Coordinates of C-alpha atoms in Angstrom, one line a residue:
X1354 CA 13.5 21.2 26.6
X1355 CA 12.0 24.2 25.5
X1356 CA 13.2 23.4 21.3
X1357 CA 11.5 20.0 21.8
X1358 CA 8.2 21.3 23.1
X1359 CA 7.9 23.8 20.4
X1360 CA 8.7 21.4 17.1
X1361 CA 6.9 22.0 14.7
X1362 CA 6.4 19.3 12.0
X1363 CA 4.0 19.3 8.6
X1364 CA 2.6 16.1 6.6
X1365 CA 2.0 17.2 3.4
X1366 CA 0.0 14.5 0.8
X1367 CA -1.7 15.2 -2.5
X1368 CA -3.8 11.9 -2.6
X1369 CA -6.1 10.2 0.0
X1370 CA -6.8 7.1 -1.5
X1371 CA -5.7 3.4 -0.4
X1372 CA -2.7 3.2 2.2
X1373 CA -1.9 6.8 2.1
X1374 CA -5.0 7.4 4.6
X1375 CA -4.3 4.3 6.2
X1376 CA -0.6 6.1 6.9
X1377 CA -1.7 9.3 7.7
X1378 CA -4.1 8.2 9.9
X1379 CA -1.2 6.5 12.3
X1380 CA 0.5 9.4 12.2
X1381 CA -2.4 11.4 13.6
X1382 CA -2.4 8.7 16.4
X1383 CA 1.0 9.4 16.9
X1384 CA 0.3 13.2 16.9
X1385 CA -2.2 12.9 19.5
X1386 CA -0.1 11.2 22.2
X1387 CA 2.7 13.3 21.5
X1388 CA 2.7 16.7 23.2
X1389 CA 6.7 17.5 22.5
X1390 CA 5.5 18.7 19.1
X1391 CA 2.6 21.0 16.8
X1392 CA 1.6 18.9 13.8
X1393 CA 0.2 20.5 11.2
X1394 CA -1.6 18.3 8.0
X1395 CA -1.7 20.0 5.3
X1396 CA -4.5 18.0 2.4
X1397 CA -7.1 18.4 -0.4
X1398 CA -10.0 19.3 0.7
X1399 CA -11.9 16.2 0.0
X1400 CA -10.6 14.5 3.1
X1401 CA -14.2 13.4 4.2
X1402 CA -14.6 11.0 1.3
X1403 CA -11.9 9.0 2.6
X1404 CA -11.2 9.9 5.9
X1405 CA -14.8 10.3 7.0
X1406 CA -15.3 6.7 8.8
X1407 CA -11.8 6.8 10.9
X1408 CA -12.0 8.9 14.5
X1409 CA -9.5 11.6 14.2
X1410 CA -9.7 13.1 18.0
X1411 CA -9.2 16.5 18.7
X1412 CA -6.0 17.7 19.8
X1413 CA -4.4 21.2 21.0
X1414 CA -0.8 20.3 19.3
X1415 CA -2.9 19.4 15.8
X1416 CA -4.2 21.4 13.4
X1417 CA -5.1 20.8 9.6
X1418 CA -4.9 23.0 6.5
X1419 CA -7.0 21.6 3.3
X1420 CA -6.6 23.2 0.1
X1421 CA -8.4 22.7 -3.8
X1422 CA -6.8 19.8 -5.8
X1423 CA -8.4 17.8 -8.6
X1424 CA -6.6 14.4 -8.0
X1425 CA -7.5 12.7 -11.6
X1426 CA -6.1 15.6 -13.1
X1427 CA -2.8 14.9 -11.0
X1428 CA -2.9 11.9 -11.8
X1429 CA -3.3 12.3 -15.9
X1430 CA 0.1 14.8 -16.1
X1431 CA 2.7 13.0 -17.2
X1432 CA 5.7 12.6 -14.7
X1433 CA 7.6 15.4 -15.1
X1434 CA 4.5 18.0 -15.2
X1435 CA 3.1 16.3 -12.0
X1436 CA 6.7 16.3 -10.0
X1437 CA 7.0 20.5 -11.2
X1438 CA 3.1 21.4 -10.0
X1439 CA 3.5 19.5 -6.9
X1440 CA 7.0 20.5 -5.8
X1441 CA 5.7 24.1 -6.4
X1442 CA 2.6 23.5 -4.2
X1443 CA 4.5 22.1 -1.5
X1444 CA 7.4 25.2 -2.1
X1445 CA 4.1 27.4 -1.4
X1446 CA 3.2 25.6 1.8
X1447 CA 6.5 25.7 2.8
X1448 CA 6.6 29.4 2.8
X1449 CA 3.4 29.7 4.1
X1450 CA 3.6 27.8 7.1
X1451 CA 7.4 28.1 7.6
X1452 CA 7.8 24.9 9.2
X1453 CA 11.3 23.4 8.6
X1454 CA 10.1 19.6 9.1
X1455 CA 7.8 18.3 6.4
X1456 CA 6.8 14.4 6.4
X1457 CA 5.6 13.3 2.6
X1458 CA 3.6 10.0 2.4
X1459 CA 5.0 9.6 -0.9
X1460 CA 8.4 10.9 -2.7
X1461 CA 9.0 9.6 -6.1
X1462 CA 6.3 11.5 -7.6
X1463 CA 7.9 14.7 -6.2
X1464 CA 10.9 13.7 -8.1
X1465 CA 13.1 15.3 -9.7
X1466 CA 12.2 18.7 -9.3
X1467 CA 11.6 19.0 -5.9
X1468 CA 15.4 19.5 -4.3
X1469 CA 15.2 22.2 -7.3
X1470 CA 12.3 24.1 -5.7
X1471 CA 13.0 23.8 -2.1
X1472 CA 16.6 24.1 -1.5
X1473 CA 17.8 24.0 1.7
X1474 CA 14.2 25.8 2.9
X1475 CA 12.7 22.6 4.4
X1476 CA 13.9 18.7 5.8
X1477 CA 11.9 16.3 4.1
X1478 CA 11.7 13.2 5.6
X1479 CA 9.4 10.5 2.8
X1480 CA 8.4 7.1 2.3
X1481 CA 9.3 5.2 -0.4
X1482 CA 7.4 2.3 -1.9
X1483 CA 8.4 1.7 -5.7
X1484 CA 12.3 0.3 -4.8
X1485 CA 14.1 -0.6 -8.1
X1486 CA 16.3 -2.5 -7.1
X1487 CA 13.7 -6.0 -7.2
X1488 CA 13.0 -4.5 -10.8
X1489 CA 13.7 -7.4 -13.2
X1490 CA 12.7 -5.7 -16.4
X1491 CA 13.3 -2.2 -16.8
X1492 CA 13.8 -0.4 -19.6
X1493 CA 17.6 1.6 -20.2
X1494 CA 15.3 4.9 -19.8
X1495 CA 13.9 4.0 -16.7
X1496 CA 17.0 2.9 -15.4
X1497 CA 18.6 6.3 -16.2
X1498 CA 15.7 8.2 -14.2
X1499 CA 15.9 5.9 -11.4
X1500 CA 19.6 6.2 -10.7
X1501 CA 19.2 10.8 -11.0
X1502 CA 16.6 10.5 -8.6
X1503 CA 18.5 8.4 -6.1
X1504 CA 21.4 10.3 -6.2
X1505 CA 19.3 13.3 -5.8
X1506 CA 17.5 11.7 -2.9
X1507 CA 21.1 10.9 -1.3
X1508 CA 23.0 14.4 -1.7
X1509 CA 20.2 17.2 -2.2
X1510 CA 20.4 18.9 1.1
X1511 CA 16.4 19.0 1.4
X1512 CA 16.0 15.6 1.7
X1513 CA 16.7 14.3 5.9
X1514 CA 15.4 11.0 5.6
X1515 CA 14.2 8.6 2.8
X1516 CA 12.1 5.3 4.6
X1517 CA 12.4 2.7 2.5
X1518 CA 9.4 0.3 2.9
X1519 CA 9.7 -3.0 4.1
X1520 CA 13.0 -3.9 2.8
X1521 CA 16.3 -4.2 5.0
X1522 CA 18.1 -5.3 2.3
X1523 CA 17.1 -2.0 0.0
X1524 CA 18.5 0.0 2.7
X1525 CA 22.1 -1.4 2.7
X1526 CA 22.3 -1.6 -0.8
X1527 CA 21.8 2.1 -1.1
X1528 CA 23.3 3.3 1.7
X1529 CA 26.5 1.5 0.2
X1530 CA 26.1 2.3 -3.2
X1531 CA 25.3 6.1 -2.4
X1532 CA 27.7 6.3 0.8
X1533 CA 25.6 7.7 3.0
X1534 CA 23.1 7.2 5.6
X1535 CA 20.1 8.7 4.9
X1536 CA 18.3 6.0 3.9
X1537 CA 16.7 4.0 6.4
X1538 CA 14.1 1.4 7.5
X1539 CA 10.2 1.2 8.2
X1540 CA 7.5 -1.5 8.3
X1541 CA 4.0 -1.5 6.3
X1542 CA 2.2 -1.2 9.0
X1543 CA -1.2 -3.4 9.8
X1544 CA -4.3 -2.5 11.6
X1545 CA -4.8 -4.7 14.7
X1546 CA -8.5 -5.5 14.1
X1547 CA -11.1 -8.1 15.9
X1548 CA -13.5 -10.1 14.4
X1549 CA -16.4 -9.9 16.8
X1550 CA -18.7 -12.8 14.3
X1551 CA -18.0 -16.3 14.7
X1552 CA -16.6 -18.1 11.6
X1553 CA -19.9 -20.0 10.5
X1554 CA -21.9 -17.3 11.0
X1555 CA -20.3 -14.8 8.6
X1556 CA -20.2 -17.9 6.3
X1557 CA -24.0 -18.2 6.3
X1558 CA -24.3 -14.3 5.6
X1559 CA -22.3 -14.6 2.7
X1560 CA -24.0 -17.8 1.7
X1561 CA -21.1 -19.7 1.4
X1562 CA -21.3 -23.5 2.4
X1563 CA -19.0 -24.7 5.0
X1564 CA -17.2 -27.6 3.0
X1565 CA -16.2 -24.8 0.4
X1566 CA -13.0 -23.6 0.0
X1567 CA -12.6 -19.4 0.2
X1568 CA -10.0 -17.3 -1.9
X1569 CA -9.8 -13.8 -1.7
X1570 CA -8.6 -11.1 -3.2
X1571 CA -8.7 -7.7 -1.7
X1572 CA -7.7 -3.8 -1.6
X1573 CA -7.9 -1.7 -4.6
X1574 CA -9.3 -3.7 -7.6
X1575 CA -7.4 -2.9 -10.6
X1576 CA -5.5 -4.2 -13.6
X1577 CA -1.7 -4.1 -11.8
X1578 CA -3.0 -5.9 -8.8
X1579 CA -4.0 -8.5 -11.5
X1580 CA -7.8 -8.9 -10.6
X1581 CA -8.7 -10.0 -13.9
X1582 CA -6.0 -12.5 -14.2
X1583 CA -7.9 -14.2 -11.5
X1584 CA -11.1 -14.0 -13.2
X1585 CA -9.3 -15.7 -16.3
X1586 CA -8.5 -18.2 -14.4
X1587 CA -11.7 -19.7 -13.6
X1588 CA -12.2 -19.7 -17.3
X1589 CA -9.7 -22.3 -17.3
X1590 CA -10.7 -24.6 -14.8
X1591 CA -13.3 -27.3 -14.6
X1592 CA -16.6 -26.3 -13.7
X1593 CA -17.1 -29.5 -11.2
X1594 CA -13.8 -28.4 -9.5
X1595 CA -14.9 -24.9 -9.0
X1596 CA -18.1 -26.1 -7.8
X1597 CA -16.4 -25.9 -4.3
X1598 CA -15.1 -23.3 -4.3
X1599 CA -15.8 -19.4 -3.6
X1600 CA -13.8 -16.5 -4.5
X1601 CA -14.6 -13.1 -2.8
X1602 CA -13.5 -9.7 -4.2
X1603 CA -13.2 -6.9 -1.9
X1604 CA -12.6 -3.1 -2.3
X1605 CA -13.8 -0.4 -5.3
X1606 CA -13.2 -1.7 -8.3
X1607 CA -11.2 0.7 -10.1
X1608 CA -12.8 2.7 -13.4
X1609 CA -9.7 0.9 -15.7
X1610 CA -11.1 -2.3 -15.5
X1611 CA -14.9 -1.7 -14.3
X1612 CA -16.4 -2.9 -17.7
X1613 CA -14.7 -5.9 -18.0
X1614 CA -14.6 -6.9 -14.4
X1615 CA -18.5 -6.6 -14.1
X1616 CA -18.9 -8.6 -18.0
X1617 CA -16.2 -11.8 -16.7
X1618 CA -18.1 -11.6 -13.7
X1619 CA -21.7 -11.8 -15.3
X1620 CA -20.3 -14.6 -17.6
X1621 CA -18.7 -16.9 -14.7
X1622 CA -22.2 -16.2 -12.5
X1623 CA -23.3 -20.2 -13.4
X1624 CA -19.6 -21.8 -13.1
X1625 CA -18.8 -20.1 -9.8
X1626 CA -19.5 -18.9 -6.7
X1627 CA -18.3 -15.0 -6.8
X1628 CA -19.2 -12.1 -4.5
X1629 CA -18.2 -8.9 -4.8
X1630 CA -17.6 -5.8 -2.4
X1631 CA -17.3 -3.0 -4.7
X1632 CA -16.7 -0.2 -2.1
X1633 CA -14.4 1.4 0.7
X1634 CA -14.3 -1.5 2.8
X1635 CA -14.1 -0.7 6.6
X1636 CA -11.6 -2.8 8.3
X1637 CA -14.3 -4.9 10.3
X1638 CA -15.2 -5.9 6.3
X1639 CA -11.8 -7.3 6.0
X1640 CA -11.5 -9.2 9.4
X1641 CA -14.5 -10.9 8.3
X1642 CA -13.4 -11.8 4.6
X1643 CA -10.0 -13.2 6.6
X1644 CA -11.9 -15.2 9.0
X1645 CA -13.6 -17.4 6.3
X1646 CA -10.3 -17.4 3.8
X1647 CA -8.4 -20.2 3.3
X1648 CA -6.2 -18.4 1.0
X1649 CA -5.5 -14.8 0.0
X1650 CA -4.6 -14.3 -4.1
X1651 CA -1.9 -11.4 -4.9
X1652 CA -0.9 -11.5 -8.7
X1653 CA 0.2 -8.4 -8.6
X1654 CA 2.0 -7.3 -11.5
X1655 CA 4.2 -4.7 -9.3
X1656 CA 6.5 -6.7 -7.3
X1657 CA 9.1 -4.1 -6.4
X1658 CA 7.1 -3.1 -3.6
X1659 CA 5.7 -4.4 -0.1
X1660 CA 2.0 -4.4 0.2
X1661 CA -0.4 -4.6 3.2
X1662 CA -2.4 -7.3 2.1
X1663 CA 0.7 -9.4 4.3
X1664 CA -0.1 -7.5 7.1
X1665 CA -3.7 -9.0 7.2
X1666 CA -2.2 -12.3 6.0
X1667 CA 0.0 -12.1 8.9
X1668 CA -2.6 -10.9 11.5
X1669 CA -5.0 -13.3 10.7
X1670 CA -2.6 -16.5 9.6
X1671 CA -4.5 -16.7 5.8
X1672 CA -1.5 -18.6 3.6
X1673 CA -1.2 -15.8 0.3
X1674 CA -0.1 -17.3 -3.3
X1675 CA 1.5 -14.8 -4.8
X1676 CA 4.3 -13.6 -7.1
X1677 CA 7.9 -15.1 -6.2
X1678 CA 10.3 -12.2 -7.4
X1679 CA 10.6 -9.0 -6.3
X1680 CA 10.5 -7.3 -2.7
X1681 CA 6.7 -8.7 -2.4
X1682 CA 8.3 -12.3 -3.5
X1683 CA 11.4 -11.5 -0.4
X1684 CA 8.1 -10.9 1.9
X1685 CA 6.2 -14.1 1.1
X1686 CA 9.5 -16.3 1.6
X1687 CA 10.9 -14.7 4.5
X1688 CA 8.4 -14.5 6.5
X1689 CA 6.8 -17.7 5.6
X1690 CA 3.6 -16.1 4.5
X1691 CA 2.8 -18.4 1.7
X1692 CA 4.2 -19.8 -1.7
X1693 CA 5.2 -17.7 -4.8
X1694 CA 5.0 -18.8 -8.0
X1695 CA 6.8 -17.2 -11.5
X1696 CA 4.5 -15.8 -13.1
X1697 CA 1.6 -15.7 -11.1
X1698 CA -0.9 -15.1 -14.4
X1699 CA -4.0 -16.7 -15.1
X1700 CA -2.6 -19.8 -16.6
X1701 CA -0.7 -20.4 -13.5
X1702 CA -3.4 -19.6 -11.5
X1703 CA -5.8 -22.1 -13.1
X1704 CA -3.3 -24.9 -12.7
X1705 CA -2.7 -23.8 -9.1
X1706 CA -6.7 -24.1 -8.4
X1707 CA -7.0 -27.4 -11.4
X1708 CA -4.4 -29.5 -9.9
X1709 CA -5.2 -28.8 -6.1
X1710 CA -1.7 -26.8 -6.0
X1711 CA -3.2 -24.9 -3.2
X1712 CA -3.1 -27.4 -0.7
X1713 CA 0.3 -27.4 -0.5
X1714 CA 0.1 -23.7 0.8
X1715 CA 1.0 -22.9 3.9
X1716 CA 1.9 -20.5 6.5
X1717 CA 4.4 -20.4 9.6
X1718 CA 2.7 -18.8 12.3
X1719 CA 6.2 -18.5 13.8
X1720 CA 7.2 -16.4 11.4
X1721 CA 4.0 -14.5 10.9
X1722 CA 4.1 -13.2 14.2
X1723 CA 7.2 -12.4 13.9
X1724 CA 6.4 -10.1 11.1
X1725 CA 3.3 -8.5 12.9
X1726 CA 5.9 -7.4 15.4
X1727 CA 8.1 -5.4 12.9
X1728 CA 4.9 -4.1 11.5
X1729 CA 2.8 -2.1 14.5
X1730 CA 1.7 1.5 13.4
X1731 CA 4.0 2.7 16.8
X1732 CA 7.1 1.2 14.9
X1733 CA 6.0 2.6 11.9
X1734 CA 5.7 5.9 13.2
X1735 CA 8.8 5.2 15.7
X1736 CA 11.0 5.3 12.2
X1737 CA 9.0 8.1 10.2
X1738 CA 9.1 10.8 13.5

């Protein structure tokens, strides 16, 4: 009993932005009812700017350690040079803190160098989002890389667990293909929110007629979650068929496509009713964009991953059009979230809004509430701890 009380465990993460806070936030929840074990979190030191607006109550077992990290210029090294410098920073931690259990929000990135640096000095147990497997055109180089890192990730003795998320299926395939066990299962987990406002209401706030139909597309604005494929859309469509319409864009539009987000938005401004929310949207933002959607829009170009826009989808029973291939395409289908369509790109999208495609959209709530079940931030945390 003793060993279990004093456990010690680290989360180490190098960016704060989008779901990673999202993640390490449930974990802290987790942390605070959970007195077998010391947690330490060990971040850059501008965790305000994200973390700022979520309550992060004090607890004896918790303790956090921030350190100096410019993220854009993580970001700008080049794969190898950002897996060496931040397999080396955690290596330091490691031997700083000399906690044994470390929990990474993310592992490819740490990849391949890390097992190099660490050794058998730490038990890494990571998340893994990017799964190759749904990758349907990847170059021979890619390929290569992907396969050395898996086998690292399956017989480097650092490595205790590897989560893949949201995919069963990945999770026998390379359990087989690697013989081992160490790759297991875990849900994107969704933030059970309430919408206090009444549907009409938050329709006459945003100006948005009640015989219009709502689309929306949400999260991180940016050119792989194909927010500007939507806005070339509704260059192709008819103006008198947009005319009921409205299409609401939520969450900071990112600096690669700023300029020309803002200039297709100025030129649409007379053809169709837009609004945007260019900033850190609070979740009470997205339970009200969800209670006046009649559809959620997800070309994303990355389809080899889950993404939590289904977890809103699911909570709040919004049908999605998205991609059909890839692990996003398995989500949409087996959970009866919506309808994919290959490819999802502006063209398609135009026809899908033209030809009143949409209206043959539709969700199971059966199955969506099966899928919120799977996808509580106590399961989640259930099959990370």
């Amino acid at each position: 009993m003793h060993s279990d009380i004093t456990r010690k465990i680290a989360i180490f993460d190098f960016y704060l932005g989008g779901h990673h806070i999202e993640y390490l936030h449930h974990i802290y929840m987790h942390a605070v009812e959970d007195t077998t074990a010391n947690y330490t979190f060990i971040l850059p030191n501008n965790f305000d700017k994200f973390g700022g607006k979520m309550s992060w109550p004090k607890a004896d077992n918790i303790k956090f350690i921030f350190y100096e990290l410019d993220d854009k210029y993580v970001r700008s090294l080049k794969a190898l040079e950002k897996s060496r410098m931040l397999s080396k920073l955690l290596k330091n931690f490691v031997n700083k803190t000399g906690i044994k259990d470390f929990i990474l929000i993310e592992t490819m990135v740490f990849m391949p160098y890390l097992p190099l640096y660490l050794g058998r000095k730490a038990k890494i147990t990571s998340i893994l989002y990017h799964l190759p497997m749904f990758n349907e055109n990847t170059s021979f180089k890619s390929k290569i890389y992907s396969k050395l890192n898996f086998w690292l990730l399956a017989s480097t003795p650092c490595f205790k667990k590897i989560c893949l998320l949201n995919s069963p299926e990945a999770v026998e395939f390379y359990n087989k293909k690697f013989r081992t066990k160490r790759f297991s299962f875990i849900p994107d987990p969704y933030i059970p929110i309430k919408c206090e406002k009444i549907h009409s209401a938050i329709r006459e706030e945003l100006g948005i007629s009640l015989s219009k139909m709502v689309f929306i597309h949400f999260g991180g604005l940016t050119r792989r979650k194909g927010t500007l494929e939507i806005l070339d859309a509704l260059f192709l469509v008819d103006k008198d068929c947009l005319k009921n319409m409205a299409f609401i864009f939520a969450g900071r539009v990112i600096e690669d496509i700023k300029e020309e987000f803002y200039n297709k938005i100025n030129q649409l401004k007379d053809k169709v009713q837009i609004i945007v929310f260019d900033q850190f949207c609070e979740y009470s933002l997205f339970a009200e964009i969800c209670t006046v959607a009649d559809y959620i829009i997800i070309p994303y170009r990355n389809t080899a991953q889950s993404s939590g826009v289904c977890s809103y989808a699911a909570q709040f029973k919004v049908p999605v059009i998205g991609p059909k291939e890839g692990l996003l395409g398995n989500i949409i289908n087996n959970y009866k979230l919506g309808i994919g369509f290959k490819p999802l790109n502006s063209i398609t999208i135009a026809k899908i809004l033209q030809e009143s495609i949409y209206k043959e959209v539709t969700m199971s709530e059966e199955y969506a509430s099966n899928y919120q079940r799977i996808s509580t931030p106590e399961h989640f945390c259930q099959c990370l701890i």
